[in-house]
Coordinates of N, CA and C in Angstrom, one line a residue:
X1 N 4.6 -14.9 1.4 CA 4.5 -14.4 2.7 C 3.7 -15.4 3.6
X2 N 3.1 -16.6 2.8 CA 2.3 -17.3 3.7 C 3.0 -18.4 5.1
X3 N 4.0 -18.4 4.8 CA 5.0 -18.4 5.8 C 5.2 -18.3 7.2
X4 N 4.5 -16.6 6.8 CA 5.2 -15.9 8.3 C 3.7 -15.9 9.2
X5 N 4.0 -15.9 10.7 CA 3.0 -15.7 11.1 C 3.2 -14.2 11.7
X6 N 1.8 -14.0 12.2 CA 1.1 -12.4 12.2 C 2.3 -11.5 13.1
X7 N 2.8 -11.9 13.9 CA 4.0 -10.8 14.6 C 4.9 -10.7 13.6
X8 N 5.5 -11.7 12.8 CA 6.6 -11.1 11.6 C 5.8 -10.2 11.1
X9 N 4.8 -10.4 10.2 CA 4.0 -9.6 9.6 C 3.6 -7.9 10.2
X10 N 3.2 -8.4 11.5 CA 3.5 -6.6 12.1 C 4.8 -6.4 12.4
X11 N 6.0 -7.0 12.8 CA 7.3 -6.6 12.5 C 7.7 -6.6 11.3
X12 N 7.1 -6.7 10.4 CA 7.9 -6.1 8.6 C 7.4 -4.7 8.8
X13 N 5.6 -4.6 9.1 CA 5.0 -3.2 9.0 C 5.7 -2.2 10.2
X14 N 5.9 -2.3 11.4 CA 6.7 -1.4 12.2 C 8.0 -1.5 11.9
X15 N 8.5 -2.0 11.3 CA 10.3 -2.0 10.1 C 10.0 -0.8 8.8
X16 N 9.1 -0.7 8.3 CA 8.7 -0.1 7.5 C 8.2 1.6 8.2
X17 N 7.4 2.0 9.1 CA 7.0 2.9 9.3 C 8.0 3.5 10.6
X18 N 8.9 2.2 10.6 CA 10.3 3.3 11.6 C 9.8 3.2 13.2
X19 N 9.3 2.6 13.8 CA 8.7 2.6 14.7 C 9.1 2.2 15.8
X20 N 10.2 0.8 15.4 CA 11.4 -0.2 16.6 C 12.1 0.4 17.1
X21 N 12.5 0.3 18.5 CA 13.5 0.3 19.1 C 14.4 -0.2 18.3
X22 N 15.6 0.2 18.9 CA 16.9 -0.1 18.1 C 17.5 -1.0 18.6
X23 N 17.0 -2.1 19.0 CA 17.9 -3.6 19.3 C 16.6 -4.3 18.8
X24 N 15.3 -3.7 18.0 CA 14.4 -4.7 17.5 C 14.7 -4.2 16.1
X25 N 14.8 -2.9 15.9 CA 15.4 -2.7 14.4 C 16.6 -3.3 13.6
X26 N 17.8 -3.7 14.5 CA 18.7 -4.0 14.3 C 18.7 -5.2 14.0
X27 N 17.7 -6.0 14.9 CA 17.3 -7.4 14.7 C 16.3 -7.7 13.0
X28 N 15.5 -6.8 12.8 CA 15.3 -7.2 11.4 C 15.8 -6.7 10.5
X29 N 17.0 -5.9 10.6 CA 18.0 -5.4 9.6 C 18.6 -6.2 9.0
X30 N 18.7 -7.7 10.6 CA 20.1 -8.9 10.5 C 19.2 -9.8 9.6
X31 N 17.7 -9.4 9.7 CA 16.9 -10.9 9.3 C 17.0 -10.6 7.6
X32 N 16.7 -9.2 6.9 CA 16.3 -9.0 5.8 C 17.2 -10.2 5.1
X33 N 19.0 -10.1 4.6 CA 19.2 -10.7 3.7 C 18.9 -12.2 3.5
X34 N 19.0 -13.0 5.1 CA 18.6 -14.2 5.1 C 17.4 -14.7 5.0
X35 N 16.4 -13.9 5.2 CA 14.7 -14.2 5.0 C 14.0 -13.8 4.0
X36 N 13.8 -14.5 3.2 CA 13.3 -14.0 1.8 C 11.8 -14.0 2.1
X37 N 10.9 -14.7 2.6 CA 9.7 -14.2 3.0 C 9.2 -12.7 4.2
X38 N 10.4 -12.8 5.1 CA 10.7 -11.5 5.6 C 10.8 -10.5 4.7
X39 N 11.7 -10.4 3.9 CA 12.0 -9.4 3.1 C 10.9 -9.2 2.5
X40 N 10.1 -9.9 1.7 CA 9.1 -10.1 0.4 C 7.6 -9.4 1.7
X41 N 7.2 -9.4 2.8 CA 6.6 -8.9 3.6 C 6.9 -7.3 3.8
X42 N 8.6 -7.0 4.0 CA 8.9 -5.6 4.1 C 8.4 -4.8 2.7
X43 N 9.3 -5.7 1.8 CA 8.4 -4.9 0.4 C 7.4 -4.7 0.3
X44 N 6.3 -5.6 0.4 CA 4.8 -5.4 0.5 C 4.4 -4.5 1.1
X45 N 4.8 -4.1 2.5 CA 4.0 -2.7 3.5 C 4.7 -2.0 2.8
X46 N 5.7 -1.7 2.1 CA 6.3 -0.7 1.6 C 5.3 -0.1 0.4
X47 N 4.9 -1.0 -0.7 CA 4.2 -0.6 -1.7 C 2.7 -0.2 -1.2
X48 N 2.4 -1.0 -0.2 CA 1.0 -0.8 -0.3 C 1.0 0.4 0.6
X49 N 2.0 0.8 1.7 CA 1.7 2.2 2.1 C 2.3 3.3 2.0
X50 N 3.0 3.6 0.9 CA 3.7 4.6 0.0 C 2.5 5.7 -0.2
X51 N 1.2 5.1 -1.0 CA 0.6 5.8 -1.3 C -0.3 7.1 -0.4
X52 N -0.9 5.8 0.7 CA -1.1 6.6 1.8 C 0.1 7.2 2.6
X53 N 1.1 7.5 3.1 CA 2.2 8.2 3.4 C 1.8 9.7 2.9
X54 N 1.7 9.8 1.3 CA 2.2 10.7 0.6 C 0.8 11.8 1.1
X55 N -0.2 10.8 1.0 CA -1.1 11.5 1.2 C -1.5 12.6 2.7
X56 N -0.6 12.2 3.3 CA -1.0 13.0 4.8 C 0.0 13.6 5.4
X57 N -0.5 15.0 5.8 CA -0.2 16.3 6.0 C 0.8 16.1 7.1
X58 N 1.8 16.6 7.4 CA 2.8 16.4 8.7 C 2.4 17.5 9.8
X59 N 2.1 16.3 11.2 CA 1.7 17.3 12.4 C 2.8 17.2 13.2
X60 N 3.9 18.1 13.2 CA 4.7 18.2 14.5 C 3.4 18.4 15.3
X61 N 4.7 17.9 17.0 CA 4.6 17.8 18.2 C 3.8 19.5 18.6
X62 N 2.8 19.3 19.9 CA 2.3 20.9 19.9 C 3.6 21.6 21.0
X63 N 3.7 22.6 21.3 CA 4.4 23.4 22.2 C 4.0 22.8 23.9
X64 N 2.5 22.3 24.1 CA 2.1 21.7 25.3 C 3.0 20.0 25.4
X65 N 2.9 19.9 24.2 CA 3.7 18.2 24.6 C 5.3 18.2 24.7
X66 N 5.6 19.2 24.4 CA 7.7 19.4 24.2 C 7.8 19.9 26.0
X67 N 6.6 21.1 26.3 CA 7.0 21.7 27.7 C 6.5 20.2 28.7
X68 N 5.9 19.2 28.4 CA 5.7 17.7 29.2 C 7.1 17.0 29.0
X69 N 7.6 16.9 27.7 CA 8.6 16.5 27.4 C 10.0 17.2 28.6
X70 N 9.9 18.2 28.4 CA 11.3 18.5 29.0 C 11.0 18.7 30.5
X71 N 10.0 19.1 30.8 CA 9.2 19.0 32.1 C 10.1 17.3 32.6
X72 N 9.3 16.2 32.1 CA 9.7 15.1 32.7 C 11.0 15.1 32.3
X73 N 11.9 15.5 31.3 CA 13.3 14.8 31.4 C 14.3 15.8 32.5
X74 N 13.7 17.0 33.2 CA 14.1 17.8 34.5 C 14.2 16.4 35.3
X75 N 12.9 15.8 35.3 CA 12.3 15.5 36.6 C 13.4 14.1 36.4
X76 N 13.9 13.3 35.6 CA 14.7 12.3 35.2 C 16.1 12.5 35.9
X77 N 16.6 13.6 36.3 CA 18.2 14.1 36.8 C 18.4 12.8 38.0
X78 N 19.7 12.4 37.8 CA 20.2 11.5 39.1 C 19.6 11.7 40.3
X79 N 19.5 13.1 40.7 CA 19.3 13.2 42.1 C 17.7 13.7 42.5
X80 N 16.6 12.9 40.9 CA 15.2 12.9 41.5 C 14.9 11.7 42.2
X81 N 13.5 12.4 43.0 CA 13.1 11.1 43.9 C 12.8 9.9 43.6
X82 N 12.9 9.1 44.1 CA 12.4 7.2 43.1 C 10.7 7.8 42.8
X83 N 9.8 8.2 43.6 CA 8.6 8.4 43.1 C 8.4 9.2 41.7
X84 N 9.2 10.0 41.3 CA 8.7 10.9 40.5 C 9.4 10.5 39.1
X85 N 10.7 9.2 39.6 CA 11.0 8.6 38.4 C 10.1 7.6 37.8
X86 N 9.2 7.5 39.1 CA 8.0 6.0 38.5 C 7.2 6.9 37.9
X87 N 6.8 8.1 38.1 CA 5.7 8.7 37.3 C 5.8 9.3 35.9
X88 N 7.7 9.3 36.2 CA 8.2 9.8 34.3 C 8.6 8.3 33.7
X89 N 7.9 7.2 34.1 CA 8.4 6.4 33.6 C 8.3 6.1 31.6
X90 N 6.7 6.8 31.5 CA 6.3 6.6 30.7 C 7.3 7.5 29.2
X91 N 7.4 8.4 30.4 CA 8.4 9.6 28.9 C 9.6 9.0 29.1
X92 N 10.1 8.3 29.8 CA 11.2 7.4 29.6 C 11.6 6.8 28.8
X93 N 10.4 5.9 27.8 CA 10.3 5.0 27.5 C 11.0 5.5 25.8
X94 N 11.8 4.4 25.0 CA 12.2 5.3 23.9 C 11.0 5.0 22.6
X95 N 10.0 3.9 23.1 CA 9.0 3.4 22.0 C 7.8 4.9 22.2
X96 N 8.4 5.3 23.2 CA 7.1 6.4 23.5 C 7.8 7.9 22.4
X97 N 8.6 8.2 22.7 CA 9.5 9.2 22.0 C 8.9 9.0 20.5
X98 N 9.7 8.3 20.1 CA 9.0 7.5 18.7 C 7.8 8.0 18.3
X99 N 7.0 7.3 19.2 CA 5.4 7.8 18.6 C 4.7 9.0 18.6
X100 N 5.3 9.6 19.4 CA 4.6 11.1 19.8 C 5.4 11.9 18.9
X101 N 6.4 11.7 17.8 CA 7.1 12.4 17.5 C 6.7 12.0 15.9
X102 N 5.9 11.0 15.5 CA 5.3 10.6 14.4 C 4.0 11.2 13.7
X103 N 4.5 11.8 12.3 CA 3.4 12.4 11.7 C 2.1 11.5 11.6
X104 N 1.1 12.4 11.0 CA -0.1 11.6 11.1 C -0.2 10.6 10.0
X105 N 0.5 10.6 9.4 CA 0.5 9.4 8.1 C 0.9 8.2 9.1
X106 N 2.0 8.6 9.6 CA 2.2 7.3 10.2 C 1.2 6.4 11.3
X107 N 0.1 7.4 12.0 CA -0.7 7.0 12.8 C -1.6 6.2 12.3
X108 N -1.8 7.0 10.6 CA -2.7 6.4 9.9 C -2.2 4.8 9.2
X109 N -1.2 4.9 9.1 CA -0.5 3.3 8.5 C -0.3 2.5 9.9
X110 N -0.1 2.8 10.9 CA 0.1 1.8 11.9 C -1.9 1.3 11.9
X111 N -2.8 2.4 11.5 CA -4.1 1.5 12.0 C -4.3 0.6 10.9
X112 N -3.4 1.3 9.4 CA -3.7 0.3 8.6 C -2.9 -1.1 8.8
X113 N -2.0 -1.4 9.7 CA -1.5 -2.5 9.8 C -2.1 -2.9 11.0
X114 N -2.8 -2.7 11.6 CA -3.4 -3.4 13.0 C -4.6 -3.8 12.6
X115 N -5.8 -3.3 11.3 CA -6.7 -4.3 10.5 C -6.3 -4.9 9.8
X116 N -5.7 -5.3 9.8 CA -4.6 -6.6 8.8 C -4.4 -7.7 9.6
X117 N -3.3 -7.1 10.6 CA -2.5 -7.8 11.2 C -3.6 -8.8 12.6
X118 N -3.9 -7.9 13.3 CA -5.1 -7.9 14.5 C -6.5 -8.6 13.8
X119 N -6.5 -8.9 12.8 CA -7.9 -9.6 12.2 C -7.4 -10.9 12.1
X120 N -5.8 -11.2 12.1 CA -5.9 -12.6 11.7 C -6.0 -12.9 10.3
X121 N -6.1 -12.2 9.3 CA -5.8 -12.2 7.8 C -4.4 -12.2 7.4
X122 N -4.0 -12.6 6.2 CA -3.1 -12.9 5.5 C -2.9 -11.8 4.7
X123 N -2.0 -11.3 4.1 CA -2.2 -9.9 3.2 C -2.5 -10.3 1.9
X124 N -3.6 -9.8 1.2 CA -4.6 -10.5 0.2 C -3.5 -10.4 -1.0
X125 N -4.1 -11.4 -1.4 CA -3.1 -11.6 -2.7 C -4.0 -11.7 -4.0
X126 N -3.3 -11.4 -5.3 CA -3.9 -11.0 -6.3 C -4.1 -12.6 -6.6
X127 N -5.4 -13.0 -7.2 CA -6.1 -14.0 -8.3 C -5.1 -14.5 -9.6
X128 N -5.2 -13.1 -10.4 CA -4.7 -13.3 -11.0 C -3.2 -12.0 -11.8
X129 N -2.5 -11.7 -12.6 CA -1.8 -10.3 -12.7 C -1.6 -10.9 -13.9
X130 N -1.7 -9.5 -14.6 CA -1.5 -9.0 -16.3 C -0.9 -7.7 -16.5
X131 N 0.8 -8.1 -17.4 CA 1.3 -6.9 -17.6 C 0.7 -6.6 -19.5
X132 N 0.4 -5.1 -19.3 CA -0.5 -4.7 -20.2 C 0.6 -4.0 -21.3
X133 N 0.8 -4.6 -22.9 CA 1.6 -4.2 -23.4 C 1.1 -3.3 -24.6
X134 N 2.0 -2.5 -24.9 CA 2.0 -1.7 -26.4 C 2.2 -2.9 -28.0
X135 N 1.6 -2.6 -28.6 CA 1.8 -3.0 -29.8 C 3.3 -3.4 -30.0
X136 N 4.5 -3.0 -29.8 CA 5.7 -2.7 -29.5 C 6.3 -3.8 -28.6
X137 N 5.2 -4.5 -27.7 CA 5.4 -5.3 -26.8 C 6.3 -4.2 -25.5
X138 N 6.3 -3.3 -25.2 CA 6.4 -2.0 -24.6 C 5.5 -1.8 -23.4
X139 N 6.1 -2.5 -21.8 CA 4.9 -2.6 -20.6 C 4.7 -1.2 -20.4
X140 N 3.2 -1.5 -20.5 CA 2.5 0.1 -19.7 C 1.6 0.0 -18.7
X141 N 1.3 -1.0 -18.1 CA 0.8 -1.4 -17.0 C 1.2 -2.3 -16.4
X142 N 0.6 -2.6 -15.3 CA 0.1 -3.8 -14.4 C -1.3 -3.7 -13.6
X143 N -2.1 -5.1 -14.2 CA -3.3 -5.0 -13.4 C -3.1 -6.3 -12.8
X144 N -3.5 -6.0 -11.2 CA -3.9 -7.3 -10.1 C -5.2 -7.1 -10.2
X145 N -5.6 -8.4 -9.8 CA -7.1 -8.5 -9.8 C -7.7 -9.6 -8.8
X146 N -7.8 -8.6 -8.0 CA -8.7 -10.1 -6.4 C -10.1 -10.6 -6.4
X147 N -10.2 -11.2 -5.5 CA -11.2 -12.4 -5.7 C -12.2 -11.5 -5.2
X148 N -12.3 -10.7 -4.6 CA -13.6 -9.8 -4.5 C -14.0 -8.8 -5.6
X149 N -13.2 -9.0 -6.7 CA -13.9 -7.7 -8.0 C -13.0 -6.9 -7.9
X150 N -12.2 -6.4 -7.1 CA -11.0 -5.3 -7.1 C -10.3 -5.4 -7.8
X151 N -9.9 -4.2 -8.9 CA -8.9 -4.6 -9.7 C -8.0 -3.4 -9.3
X152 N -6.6 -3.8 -9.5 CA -4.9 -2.5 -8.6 C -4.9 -2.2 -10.3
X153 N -4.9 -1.4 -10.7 CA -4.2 -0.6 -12.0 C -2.5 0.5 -11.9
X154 N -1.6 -0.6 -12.0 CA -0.2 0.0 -11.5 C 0.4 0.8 -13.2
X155 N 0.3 2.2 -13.3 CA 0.9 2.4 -14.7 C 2.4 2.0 -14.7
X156 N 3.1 1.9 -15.7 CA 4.6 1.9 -15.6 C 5.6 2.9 -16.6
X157 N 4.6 3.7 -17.3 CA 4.9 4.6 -18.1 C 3.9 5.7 -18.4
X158 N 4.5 7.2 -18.1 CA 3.3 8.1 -19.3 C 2.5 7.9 -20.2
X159 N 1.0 8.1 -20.1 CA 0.5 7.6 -21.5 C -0.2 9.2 -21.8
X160 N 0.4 9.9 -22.6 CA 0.0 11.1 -23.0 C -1.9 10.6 -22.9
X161 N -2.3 12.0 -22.4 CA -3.7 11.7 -22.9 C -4.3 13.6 -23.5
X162 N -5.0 13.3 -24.7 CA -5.2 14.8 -25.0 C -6.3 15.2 -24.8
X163 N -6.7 16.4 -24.3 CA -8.1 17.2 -24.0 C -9.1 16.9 -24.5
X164 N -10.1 16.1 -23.9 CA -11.3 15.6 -24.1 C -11.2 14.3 -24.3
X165 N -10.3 13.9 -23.4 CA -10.1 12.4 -24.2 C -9.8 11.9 -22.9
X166 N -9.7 10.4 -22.1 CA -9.9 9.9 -21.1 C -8.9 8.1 -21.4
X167 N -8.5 7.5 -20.8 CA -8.1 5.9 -20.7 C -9.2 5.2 -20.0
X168 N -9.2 4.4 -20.5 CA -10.4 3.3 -20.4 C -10.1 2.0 -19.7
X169 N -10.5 1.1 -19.0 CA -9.7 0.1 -18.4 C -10.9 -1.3 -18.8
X170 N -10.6 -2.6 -19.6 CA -11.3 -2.9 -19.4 C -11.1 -4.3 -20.0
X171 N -12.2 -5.2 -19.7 CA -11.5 -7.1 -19.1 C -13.0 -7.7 -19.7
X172 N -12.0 -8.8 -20.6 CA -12.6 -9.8 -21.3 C -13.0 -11.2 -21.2
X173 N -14.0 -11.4 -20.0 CA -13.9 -13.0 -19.7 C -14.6 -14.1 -20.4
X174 N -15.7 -13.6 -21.2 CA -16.6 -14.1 -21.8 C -16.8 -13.5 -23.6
X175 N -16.7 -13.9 -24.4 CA -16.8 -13.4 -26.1 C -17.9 -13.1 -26.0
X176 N -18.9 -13.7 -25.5 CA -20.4 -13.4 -25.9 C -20.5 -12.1 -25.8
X177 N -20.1 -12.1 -24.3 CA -20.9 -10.3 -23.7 C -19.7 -9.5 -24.0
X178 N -18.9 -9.6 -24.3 CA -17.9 -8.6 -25.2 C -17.0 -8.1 -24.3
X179 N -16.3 -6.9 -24.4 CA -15.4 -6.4 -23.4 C -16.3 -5.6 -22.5
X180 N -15.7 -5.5 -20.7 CA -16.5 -4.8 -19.7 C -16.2 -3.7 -19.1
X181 N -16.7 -2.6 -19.2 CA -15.5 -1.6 -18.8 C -15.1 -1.5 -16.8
X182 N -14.6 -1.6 -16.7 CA -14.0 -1.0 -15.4 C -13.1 0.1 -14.6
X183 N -12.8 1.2 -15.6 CA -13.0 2.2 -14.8 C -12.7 3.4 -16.2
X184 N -12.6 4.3 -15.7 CA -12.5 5.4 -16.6 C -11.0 6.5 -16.1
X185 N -10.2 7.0 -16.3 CA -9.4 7.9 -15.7 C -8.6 8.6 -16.4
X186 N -8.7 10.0 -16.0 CA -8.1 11.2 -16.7 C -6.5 11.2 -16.8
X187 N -5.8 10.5 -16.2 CA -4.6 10.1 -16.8 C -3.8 9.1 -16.1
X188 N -2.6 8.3 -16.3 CA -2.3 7.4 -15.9 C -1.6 7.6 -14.5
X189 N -2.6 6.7 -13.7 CA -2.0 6.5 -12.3 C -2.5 5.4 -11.6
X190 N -2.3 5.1 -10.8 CA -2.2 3.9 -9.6 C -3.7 4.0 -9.5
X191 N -4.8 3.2 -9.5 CA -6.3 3.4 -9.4 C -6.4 2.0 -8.6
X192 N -7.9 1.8 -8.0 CA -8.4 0.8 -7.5 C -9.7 0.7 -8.1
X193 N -9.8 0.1 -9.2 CA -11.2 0.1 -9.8 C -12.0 -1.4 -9.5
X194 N -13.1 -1.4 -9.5 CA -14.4 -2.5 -8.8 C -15.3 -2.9 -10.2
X195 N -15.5 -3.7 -10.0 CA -17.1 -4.0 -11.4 C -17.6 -5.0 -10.0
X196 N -19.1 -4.3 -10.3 CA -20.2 -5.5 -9.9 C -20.6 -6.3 -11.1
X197 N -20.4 -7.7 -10.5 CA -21.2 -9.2 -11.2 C -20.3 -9.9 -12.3
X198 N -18.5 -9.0 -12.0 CA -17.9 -10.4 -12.8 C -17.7 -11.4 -12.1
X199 N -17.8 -12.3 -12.6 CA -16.8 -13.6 -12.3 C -15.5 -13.6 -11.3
X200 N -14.8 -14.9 -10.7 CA -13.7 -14.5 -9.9 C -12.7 -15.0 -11.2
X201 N -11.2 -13.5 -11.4 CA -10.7 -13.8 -12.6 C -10.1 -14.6 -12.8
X202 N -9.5 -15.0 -13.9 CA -8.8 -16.4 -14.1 C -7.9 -16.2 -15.1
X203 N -6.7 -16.9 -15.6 CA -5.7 -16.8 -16.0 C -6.2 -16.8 -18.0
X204 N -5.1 -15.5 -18.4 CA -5.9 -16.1 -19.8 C -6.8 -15.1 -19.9
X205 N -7.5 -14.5 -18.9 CA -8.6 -12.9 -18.9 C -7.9 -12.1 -19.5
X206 N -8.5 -11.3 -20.3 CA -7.6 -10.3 -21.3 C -8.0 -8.6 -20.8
X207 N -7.2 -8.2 -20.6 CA -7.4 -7.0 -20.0 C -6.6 -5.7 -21.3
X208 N -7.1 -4.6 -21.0 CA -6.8 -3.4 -22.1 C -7.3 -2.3 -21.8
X209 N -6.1 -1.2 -22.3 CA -6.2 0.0 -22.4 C -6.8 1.0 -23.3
X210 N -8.0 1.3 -23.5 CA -7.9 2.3 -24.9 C -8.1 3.9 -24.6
X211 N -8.1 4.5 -25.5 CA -8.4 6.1 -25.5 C -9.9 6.3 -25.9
X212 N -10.8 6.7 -24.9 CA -11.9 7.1 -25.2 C -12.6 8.3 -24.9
X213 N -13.5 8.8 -25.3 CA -14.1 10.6 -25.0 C -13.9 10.5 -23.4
X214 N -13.6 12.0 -22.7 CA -13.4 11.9 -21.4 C -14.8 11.9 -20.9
X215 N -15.9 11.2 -21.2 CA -16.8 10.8 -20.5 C -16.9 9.0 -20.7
X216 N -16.0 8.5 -21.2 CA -16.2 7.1 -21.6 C -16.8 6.7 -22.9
X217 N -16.8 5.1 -23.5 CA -17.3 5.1 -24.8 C -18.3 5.4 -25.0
X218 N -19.2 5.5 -25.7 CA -20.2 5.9 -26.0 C -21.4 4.6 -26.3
X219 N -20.6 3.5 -26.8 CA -21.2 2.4 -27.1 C -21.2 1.6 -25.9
X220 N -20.6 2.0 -24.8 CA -20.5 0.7 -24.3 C -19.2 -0.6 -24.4
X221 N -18.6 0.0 -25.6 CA -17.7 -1.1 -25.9 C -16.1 -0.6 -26.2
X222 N -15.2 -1.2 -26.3 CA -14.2 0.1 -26.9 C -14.2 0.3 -28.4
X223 N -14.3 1.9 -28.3 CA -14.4 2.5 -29.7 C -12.7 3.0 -30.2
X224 N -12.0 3.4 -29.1 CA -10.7 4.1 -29.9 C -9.9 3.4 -29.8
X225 N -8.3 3.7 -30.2 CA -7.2 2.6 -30.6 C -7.1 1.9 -28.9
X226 N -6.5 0.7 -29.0 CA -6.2 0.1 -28.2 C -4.8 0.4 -27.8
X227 N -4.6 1.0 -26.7 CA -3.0 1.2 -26.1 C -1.9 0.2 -25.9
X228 N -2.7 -0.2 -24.7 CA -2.4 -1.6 -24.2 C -3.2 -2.7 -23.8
X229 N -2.5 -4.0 -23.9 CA -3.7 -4.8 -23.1 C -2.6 -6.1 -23.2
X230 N -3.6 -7.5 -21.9 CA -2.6 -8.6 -22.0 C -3.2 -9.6 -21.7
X231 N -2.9 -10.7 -21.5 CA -3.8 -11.9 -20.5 C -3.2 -12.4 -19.1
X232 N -3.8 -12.2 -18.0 CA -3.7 -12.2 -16.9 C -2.9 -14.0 -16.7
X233 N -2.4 -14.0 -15.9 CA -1.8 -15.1 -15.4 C -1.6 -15.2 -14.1
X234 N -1.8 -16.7 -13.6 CA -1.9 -16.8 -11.8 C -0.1 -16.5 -11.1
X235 N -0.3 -15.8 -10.1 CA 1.1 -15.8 -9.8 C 1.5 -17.0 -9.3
X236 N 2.6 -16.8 -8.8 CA 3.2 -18.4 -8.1 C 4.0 -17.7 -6.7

């Protein structure tokens, strides 16, 4: 996506949250098959705001904003005054309809695409990515890992976990100091886990899954079987 500059980029994100007029929607409907950096932008707001979406509660419109609504589309009839059409101009508008009629997730993902977009940043890209396998050679994860310490934990399968027992998440940069844990979680799902004072990752970092007490190891180190695990590699 380094490609595109910042209005594609907020045009993939308002393509995604439904938000265009329909001669701008239509226009990046025509662009998807031919723009593969377009495209690869729409997918990206799509993953990264799926999660937030799900998260927030749907506010219809109040009973005060529909009696404004139909109030002004009275006042809209052929035979209103030019003045009173300049003052319904704004409920006119069909980008206005749209927004007022948008739950609050969406309010919430348009501000998450205007600190993105509006800062002049690029949409961060993972360091390095490691799919994490089973003994079996069987993917059960994906970890990205950014240059600030953030590491995305994407599961891709159930991983039973039984009562008193917890998944462990954790990355190998150095033999000396052993493996480092990074996060702890009661069962497999989408996580954003942080360590202070590693290194920025690098390809070749070995990352793993084990089963430990649902308070973490006890040693410090991993104690129970290893699930999964893999070595990270730079994307391209």
């Amino acid at each position: 996506m380094s490609a595109l500059d910042n209005d594609s980029r907020a045009l993939a994100g308002e393509y995604v949250l439904g938000v265009l007029e329909a001669q701008d929607r239509e226009a990046a409907e025509r662009r998807l098959p031919t723009d593969g950096d377009f495209r690869a932008a729409v997918d990206d707001w799509q993953e990264r705001l799926t999660e937030l979406d799900m998260t927030a509660d749907p506010m219809p419109p109040s009973p005060q904003l529909w009696h404004r609504i139909e109030t002004a589309v009275d006042a809209l009839q052929p035979q209103a005054r030019p003045d009173l059409l300049q003052r319904a101009g704004l409920w006119n508008s069909l980008r206005f309809w749209r927004l007022s009629g948008l739950a609050s997730a969406a309010a919430c993902l348009v501000l998450a695409i205007g600190l993105v977009v509006l800062s002049g940043r690029p949409t961060p890209t993972p360091v390095v990515i490691a799919v994490l396998e089973a003994q079996d050679s069987t993917p059960g994860a994906i970890v990205e890992a950014y240059a600030d310490g953030s590491i995305r934990l994407v599961p891709l399968t159930d991983i039973p976990v039984p009562p008193g027992r917890a998944l462990q998440v954790w990355t190998l940069w150095d033999r000396e100091r052993g493996p480092v844990p990074l996060g702890l979680l009661d069962s497999a799902r989408r996580a954003v886990l942080t360590v202070d004072g590693q290194p920025v990752p690098r390809p070749q970092q070995l990352y793993e899954i084990t089963l430990e007490p649902e308070t973490g190891s006890p040693t410090g180190r991993p104690t129970g079987p290893i699930l999964y695990k893999g070595l990270a590699a730079a994307p391209r």
